[in-house]
Amino acid sequence: MTACQGPRDDTLRGGDGNDRIHGNQGRDVIAGGSGDDDLRGGTGAHEFLFVPGRGNDTISDFEHFQDAIVVSVALLGPATTGAEVIAMFADTSSGVAVPDFGSETITFSNLTHFDDLADNIFNA
């Protein structure tokens, strides 16, 4: 599935397959489905939601201090702050920033380090 939205504040959710979900202008909430999804916020500030069972997703255009990562407490375990999430789950060995939650990963294809990312991570 490919989903693209217009200039309003939208909530976009993926399905069971490998989806391409692209927000646009506005403050979108974007959640991939159970497949391996390509997520893009577009212009504006966006929230990317991650919960158990959502596969391995890639965010292509994450903007520090603008976009937010909202991660389910079920994935975080004892990590409660953005800094703890980075310390416990961060991996940059492949040249891109990848928080690894075991069976779930988030690849930030436009980031090569986690500097300042802790301020953009929240738990839900």
Short mmCIF file of N, CA and C in Angstrom, two decimals:
data_model
loop_
_atom_site.label_atom_id
_atom_site.label_comp_id
_atom_site.label_asym_id
_atom_site.label_seq_id
_atom_site.Cartn_x
_atom_site.Cartn_y
_atom_site.Cartn_z
N MET A 1 0.84 -1.16 0.00
CA MET A 1 0.00 0.00 0.00
C MET A 1 0.89 1.24 0.00
N THR A 2 0.50 2.24 -0.75
CA THR A 2 1.14 3.55 -0.70
C THR A 2 0.08 4.56 -0.29
N ALA A 3 0.36 5.32 0.76
CA ALA A 3 -0.58 6.35 1.23
C ALA A 3 0.15 7.68 1.28
N CYS A 4 -0.44 8.69 0.67
CA CYS A 4 0.09 10.05 0.72
C CYS A 4 -1.06 10.97 1.10
N GLN A 5 -0.79 11.96 1.91
CA GLN A 5 -1.85 12.86 2.36
C GLN A 5 -1.54 14.30 2.02
N GLY A 6 -2.54 15.13 2.19
CA GLY A 6 -2.45 16.54 1.84
C GLY A 6 -1.99 17.42 2.98
N PRO A 7 -2.36 18.71 2.94
CA PRO A 7 -1.80 19.70 3.85
C PRO A 7 -2.41 19.73 5.26
N ARG A 8 -3.36 18.88 5.57
CA ARG A 8 -3.97 18.89 6.90
C ARG A 8 -3.19 18.03 7.88
N ASP A 9 -3.63 18.05 9.14
CA ASP A 9 -3.07 17.16 10.16
C ASP A 9 -3.77 15.81 10.00
N ASP A 10 -3.03 14.79 9.61
CA ASP A 10 -3.62 13.48 9.30
C ASP A 10 -3.04 12.40 10.20
N THR A 11 -3.80 11.30 10.36
CA THR A 11 -3.31 10.09 11.00
C THR A 11 -3.23 9.03 9.91
N LEU A 12 -2.04 8.50 9.68
CA LEU A 12 -1.80 7.53 8.61
C LEU A 12 -1.30 6.23 9.23
N ARG A 13 -1.96 5.13 8.89
CA ARG A 13 -1.59 3.81 9.43
C ARG A 13 -1.39 2.82 8.29
N GLY A 14 -0.34 2.02 8.42
CA GLY A 14 -0.07 0.99 7.43
C GLY A 14 -0.89 -0.25 7.66
N GLY A 15 -0.84 -1.16 6.70
CA GLY A 15 -1.55 -2.43 6.80
C GLY A 15 -0.60 -3.57 7.12
N ASP A 16 -0.97 -4.78 6.69
CA ASP A 16 -0.18 -5.96 7.00
C ASP A 16 1.06 -6.13 6.12
N GLY A 17 1.08 -5.51 4.95
CA GLY A 17 2.20 -5.68 4.03
C GLY A 17 3.29 -4.64 4.24
N ASN A 18 4.18 -4.58 3.26
CA ASN A 18 5.24 -3.57 3.26
C ASN A 18 4.69 -2.31 2.63
N ASP A 19 4.51 -1.27 3.43
CA ASP A 19 3.81 -0.06 2.98
C ASP A 19 4.76 1.11 2.78
N ARG A 20 4.33 2.05 1.94
CA ARG A 20 4.98 3.35 1.79
C ARG A 20 3.98 4.37 2.28
N ILE A 21 4.30 5.03 3.37
CA ILE A 21 3.38 5.99 3.97
C ILE A 21 4.06 7.35 4.00
N HIS A 22 3.47 8.30 3.31
CA HIS A 22 4.07 9.62 3.19
C HIS A 22 3.08 10.67 3.67
N GLY A 23 3.45 11.39 4.71
CA GLY A 23 2.66 12.52 5.14
C GLY A 23 2.92 13.67 4.18
N ASN A 24 2.53 14.82 4.57
CA ASN A 24 2.79 15.99 3.75
C ASN A 24 2.86 17.17 4.69
N GLN A 25 2.33 18.28 4.30
CA GLN A 25 2.29 19.43 5.20
C GLN A 25 1.36 19.12 6.35
N GLY A 26 1.48 19.86 7.42
CA GLY A 26 0.65 19.62 8.59
C GLY A 26 1.41 18.80 9.62
N ARG A 27 0.75 18.51 10.72
CA ARG A 27 1.34 17.70 11.79
C ARG A 27 0.69 16.33 11.73
N ASP A 28 1.32 15.42 11.01
CA ASP A 28 0.78 14.08 10.80
C ASP A 28 1.25 13.12 11.88
N VAL A 29 0.41 12.14 12.17
CA VAL A 29 0.76 11.00 13.02
C VAL A 29 0.88 9.82 12.07
N ILE A 30 2.05 9.16 12.06
CA ILE A 30 2.32 8.11 11.08
C ILE A 30 2.72 6.84 11.82
N ALA A 31 2.02 5.74 11.50
CA ALA A 31 2.29 4.44 12.12
C ALA A 31 2.34 3.38 11.03
N GLY A 32 3.45 2.67 10.93
CA GLY A 32 3.55 1.59 9.97
C GLY A 32 2.71 0.40 10.40
N GLY A 33 2.47 -0.50 9.49
CA GLY A 33 1.74 -1.72 9.80
C GLY A 33 2.70 -2.82 10.23
N SER A 34 2.28 -4.07 10.07
CA SER A 34 3.10 -5.18 10.55
C SER A 34 4.23 -5.55 9.60
N GLY A 35 4.27 -4.97 8.42
CA GLY A 35 5.36 -5.26 7.49
C GLY A 35 6.55 -4.35 7.71
N ASP A 36 7.42 -4.34 6.72
CA ASP A 36 8.59 -3.46 6.74
C ASP A 36 8.24 -2.23 5.91
N ASP A 37 8.06 -1.11 6.57
CA ASP A 37 7.45 0.06 5.94
C ASP A 37 8.44 1.20 5.73
N ASP A 38 8.18 1.98 4.68
CA ASP A 38 8.92 3.21 4.38
C ASP A 38 8.05 4.37 4.83
N LEU A 39 8.52 5.14 5.81
CA LEU A 39 7.74 6.23 6.39
C LEU A 39 8.42 7.56 6.09
N ARG A 40 7.63 8.52 5.63
CA ARG A 40 8.15 9.86 5.36
C ARG A 40 7.14 10.87 5.87
N GLY A 41 7.63 11.85 6.59
CA GLY A 41 6.74 12.86 7.12
C GLY A 41 6.44 13.98 6.16
N GLY A 42 7.42 14.36 5.35
CA GLY A 42 7.25 15.54 4.50
C GLY A 42 7.51 16.80 5.31
N THR A 43 7.00 17.93 4.84
CA THR A 43 7.22 19.19 5.55
C THR A 43 6.33 19.26 6.78
N GLY A 44 6.76 19.99 7.78
CA GLY A 44 6.01 20.10 9.02
C GLY A 44 6.54 19.15 10.07
N ALA A 45 5.98 19.24 11.27
CA ALA A 45 6.38 18.38 12.39
C ALA A 45 5.47 17.16 12.41
N HIS A 46 6.05 15.98 12.60
CA HIS A 46 5.29 14.73 12.55
C HIS A 46 5.64 13.85 13.74
N GLU A 47 4.71 12.96 14.08
CA GLU A 47 4.95 11.94 15.10
C GLU A 47 4.95 10.59 14.42
N PHE A 48 6.01 9.82 14.64
CA PHE A 48 6.11 8.46 14.13
C PHE A 48 5.88 7.52 15.30
N LEU A 49 4.85 6.67 15.21
CA LEU A 49 4.47 5.78 16.31
C LEU A 49 5.03 4.38 16.09
N PHE A 50 5.57 3.77 17.17
CA PHE A 50 6.09 2.42 17.10
C PHE A 50 5.57 1.60 18.27
N VAL A 51 4.93 0.47 17.94
CA VAL A 51 4.37 -0.44 18.93
C VAL A 51 4.82 -1.86 18.57
N PRO A 52 4.69 -2.83 19.48
CA PRO A 52 5.09 -4.20 19.17
C PRO A 52 4.34 -4.75 17.95
N GLY A 53 5.01 -5.60 17.19
CA GLY A 53 4.38 -6.27 16.06
C GLY A 53 4.34 -5.45 14.79
N ARG A 54 5.13 -4.40 14.73
CA ARG A 54 5.07 -3.51 13.57
C ARG A 54 6.24 -3.68 12.60
N GLY A 55 7.09 -4.66 12.79
CA GLY A 55 8.13 -4.94 11.82
C GLY A 55 9.31 -3.99 11.88
N ASN A 56 10.00 -3.91 10.75
CA ASN A 56 11.21 -3.10 10.62
C ASN A 56 10.92 -1.93 9.69
N ASP A 57 10.87 -0.75 10.25
CA ASP A 57 10.47 0.42 9.48
C ASP A 57 11.65 1.34 9.22
N THR A 58 11.56 2.09 8.13
CA THR A 58 12.57 3.08 7.76
C THR A 58 11.94 4.45 7.69
N ILE A 59 12.55 5.41 8.37
CA ILE A 59 12.14 6.81 8.26
C ILE A 59 13.18 7.50 7.39
N SER A 60 12.74 8.08 6.29
CA SER A 60 13.66 8.64 5.30
C SER A 60 13.97 10.11 5.48
N ASP A 61 13.13 10.83 6.22
CA ASP A 61 13.31 12.29 6.29
C ASP A 61 13.11 12.83 7.70
N PHE A 62 13.65 12.14 8.70
CA PHE A 62 13.48 12.58 10.07
C PHE A 62 14.21 13.90 10.30
N GLU A 63 13.53 14.85 10.95
CA GLU A 63 14.10 16.16 11.23
C GLU A 63 14.28 16.33 12.74
N HIS A 64 15.55 16.49 13.18
CA HIS A 64 15.83 16.76 14.59
C HIS A 64 15.06 18.00 15.05
N PHE A 65 14.60 17.98 16.29
CA PHE A 65 13.93 19.11 16.93
C PHE A 65 12.62 19.50 16.26
N GLN A 66 12.16 18.69 15.33
CA GLN A 66 10.88 18.96 14.68
C GLN A 66 9.98 17.74 14.77
N ASP A 67 10.44 16.60 14.27
CA ASP A 67 9.67 15.36 14.32
C ASP A 67 9.87 14.68 15.67
N ALA A 68 8.96 13.77 16.00
CA ALA A 68 9.04 13.03 17.26
C ALA A 68 8.87 11.54 17.00
N ILE A 69 9.58 10.74 17.79
CA ILE A 69 9.42 9.29 17.79
C ILE A 69 8.67 8.94 19.06
N VAL A 70 7.53 8.27 18.92
CA VAL A 70 6.74 7.85 20.08
C VAL A 70 6.79 6.32 20.11
N VAL A 71 7.44 5.77 21.14
CA VAL A 71 7.67 4.33 21.23
C VAL A 71 6.87 3.75 22.38
N SER A 72 6.17 2.65 22.12
CA SER A 72 5.38 1.97 23.13
C SER A 72 6.25 1.51 24.30
N VAL A 73 5.73 1.65 25.50
CA VAL A 73 6.43 1.16 26.70
C VAL A 73 6.71 -0.33 26.57
N ALA A 74 5.85 -1.07 25.87
CA ALA A 74 6.06 -2.51 25.69
C ALA A 74 7.35 -2.81 24.93
N LEU A 75 7.81 -1.91 24.07
CA LEU A 75 9.09 -2.09 23.38
C LEU A 75 10.27 -1.61 24.21
N LEU A 76 10.04 -0.62 25.04
CA LEU A 76 11.13 0.02 25.77
C LEU A 76 11.62 -0.73 26.98
N GLY A 77 10.77 -1.53 27.60
CA GLY A 77 11.18 -2.19 28.84
C GLY A 77 11.52 -1.16 29.89
N PRO A 78 12.70 -1.26 30.53
CA PRO A 78 13.03 -0.34 31.61
C PRO A 78 13.47 1.05 31.14
N ALA A 79 13.69 1.26 29.85
CA ALA A 79 14.11 2.58 29.37
C ALA A 79 12.92 3.54 29.44
N THR A 80 13.12 4.67 30.09
CA THR A 80 12.01 5.60 30.25
C THR A 80 12.27 6.98 29.67
N THR A 81 13.50 7.30 29.34
CA THR A 81 13.80 8.60 28.74
C THR A 81 14.42 8.37 27.37
N GLY A 82 14.41 9.41 26.55
CA GLY A 82 15.04 9.31 25.24
C GLY A 82 16.50 8.92 25.33
N ALA A 83 17.22 9.48 26.30
CA ALA A 83 18.64 9.15 26.47
C ALA A 83 18.82 7.68 26.82
N GLU A 84 17.94 7.13 27.66
CA GLU A 84 18.02 5.70 28.01
C GLU A 84 17.70 4.83 26.80
N VAL A 85 16.76 5.24 25.98
CA VAL A 85 16.44 4.48 24.77
C VAL A 85 17.67 4.43 23.87
N ILE A 86 18.32 5.55 23.66
CA ILE A 86 19.52 5.60 22.82
C ILE A 86 20.61 4.71 23.42
N ALA A 87 20.84 4.81 24.72
CA ALA A 87 21.89 4.02 25.37
C ALA A 87 21.63 2.52 25.27
N MET A 88 20.37 2.11 25.38
CA MET A 88 20.04 0.68 25.41
C MET A 88 19.86 0.06 24.03
N PHE A 89 19.39 0.82 23.06
CA PHE A 89 18.98 0.22 21.79
C PHE A 89 19.70 0.73 20.56
N ALA A 90 20.57 1.72 20.68
CA ALA A 90 21.17 2.36 19.51
C ALA A 90 22.24 1.51 18.85
N ASP A 91 22.27 1.54 17.52
CA ASP A 91 23.29 0.88 16.73
C ASP A 91 23.57 1.75 15.51
N THR A 92 24.81 2.16 15.34
CA THR A 92 25.18 2.94 14.16
C THR A 92 26.24 2.24 13.33
N SER A 93 26.45 0.95 13.56
CA SER A 93 27.53 0.22 12.89
C SER A 93 27.35 0.12 11.38
N SER A 94 26.12 0.19 10.89
CA SER A 94 25.88 0.07 9.45
C SER A 94 25.98 1.39 8.72
N GLY A 95 26.27 2.48 9.43
CA GLY A 95 26.35 3.79 8.80
C GLY A 95 25.06 4.58 8.85
N VAL A 96 24.00 3.96 9.33
CA VAL A 96 22.75 4.67 9.57
C VAL A 96 22.34 4.42 11.01
N ALA A 97 21.52 5.27 11.55
CA ALA A 97 21.08 5.14 12.94
C ALA A 97 19.92 4.15 13.02
N VAL A 98 20.08 3.09 13.83
CA VAL A 98 19.04 2.06 13.92
C VAL A 98 18.80 1.68 15.38
N PRO A 99 17.71 2.16 16.00
CA PRO A 99 17.33 1.60 17.30
C PRO A 99 16.80 0.18 17.07
N ASP A 100 17.33 -0.79 17.79
CA ASP A 100 16.97 -2.19 17.62
C ASP A 100 16.26 -2.67 18.87
N PHE A 101 14.98 -3.03 18.74
CA PHE A 101 14.18 -3.50 19.86
C PHE A 101 13.97 -5.01 19.77
N GLY A 102 14.95 -5.74 19.25
CA GLY A 102 14.81 -7.18 19.09
C GLY A 102 14.19 -7.50 17.75
N SER A 103 12.89 -7.79 17.71
CA SER A 103 12.22 -8.09 16.45
C SER A 103 11.72 -6.84 15.74
N GLU A 104 11.94 -5.68 16.31
CA GLU A 104 11.49 -4.41 15.72
C GLU A 104 12.69 -3.48 15.56
N THR A 105 12.84 -2.87 14.40
CA THR A 105 13.87 -1.86 14.23
C THR A 105 13.28 -0.63 13.56
N ILE A 106 13.93 0.50 13.80
CA ILE A 106 13.61 1.75 13.13
C ILE A 106 14.90 2.23 12.49
N THR A 107 14.96 2.29 11.18
CA THR A 107 16.14 2.78 10.50
C THR A 107 15.90 4.23 10.09
N PHE A 108 16.81 5.10 10.49
CA PHE A 108 16.76 6.51 10.08
C PHE A 108 17.74 6.64 8.92
N SER A 109 17.27 6.53 7.70
CA SER A 109 18.18 6.48 6.56
C SER A 109 18.90 7.80 6.30
N ASN A 110 18.41 8.89 6.87
CA ASN A 110 19.08 10.18 6.66
C ASN A 110 19.93 10.60 7.86
N LEU A 111 20.09 9.73 8.86
CA LEU A 111 20.90 10.04 10.04
C LEU A 111 22.04 9.03 10.15
N THR A 112 23.21 9.50 10.56
CA THR A 112 24.34 8.59 10.76
C THR A 112 24.76 8.52 12.22
N HIS A 113 24.11 9.26 13.08
CA HIS A 113 24.43 9.25 14.50
C HIS A 113 23.17 9.61 15.29
N PHE A 114 23.24 9.44 16.58
CA PHE A 114 22.09 9.71 17.44
C PHE A 114 22.23 11.01 18.22
N ASP A 115 23.20 11.85 17.88
CA ASP A 115 23.37 13.12 18.58
C ASP A 115 22.06 13.90 18.55
N ASP A 116 21.63 14.35 19.68
CA ASP A 116 20.41 15.15 19.84
C ASP A 116 19.11 14.39 19.61
N LEU A 117 19.16 13.13 19.18
CA LEU A 117 17.92 12.40 18.92
C LEU A 117 17.16 12.09 20.20
N ALA A 118 17.84 11.98 21.33
CA ALA A 118 17.17 11.66 22.60
C ALA A 118 16.06 12.65 22.92
N ASP A 119 16.22 13.90 22.51
CA ASP A 119 15.19 14.91 22.77
C ASP A 119 13.94 14.72 21.92
N ASN A 120 14.00 13.84 20.92
CA ASN A 120 12.88 13.61 20.03
C ASN A 120 12.16 12.29 20.30
N ILE A 121 12.56 11.55 21.34
CA ILE A 121 11.97 10.24 21.63
C ILE A 121 11.11 10.33 22.88
N PHE A 122 9.89 9.80 22.77
CA PHE A 122 8.94 9.81 23.87
C PHE A 122 8.34 8.42 24.01
N ASN A 123 7.91 8.06 25.22
CA ASN A 123 7.25 6.77 25.38
C ASN A 123 5.75 6.97 25.57
N ALA A 124 5.01 5.93 25.18
CA ALA A 124 3.55 6.00 25.28
C ALA A 124 3.01 4.71 25.86
#
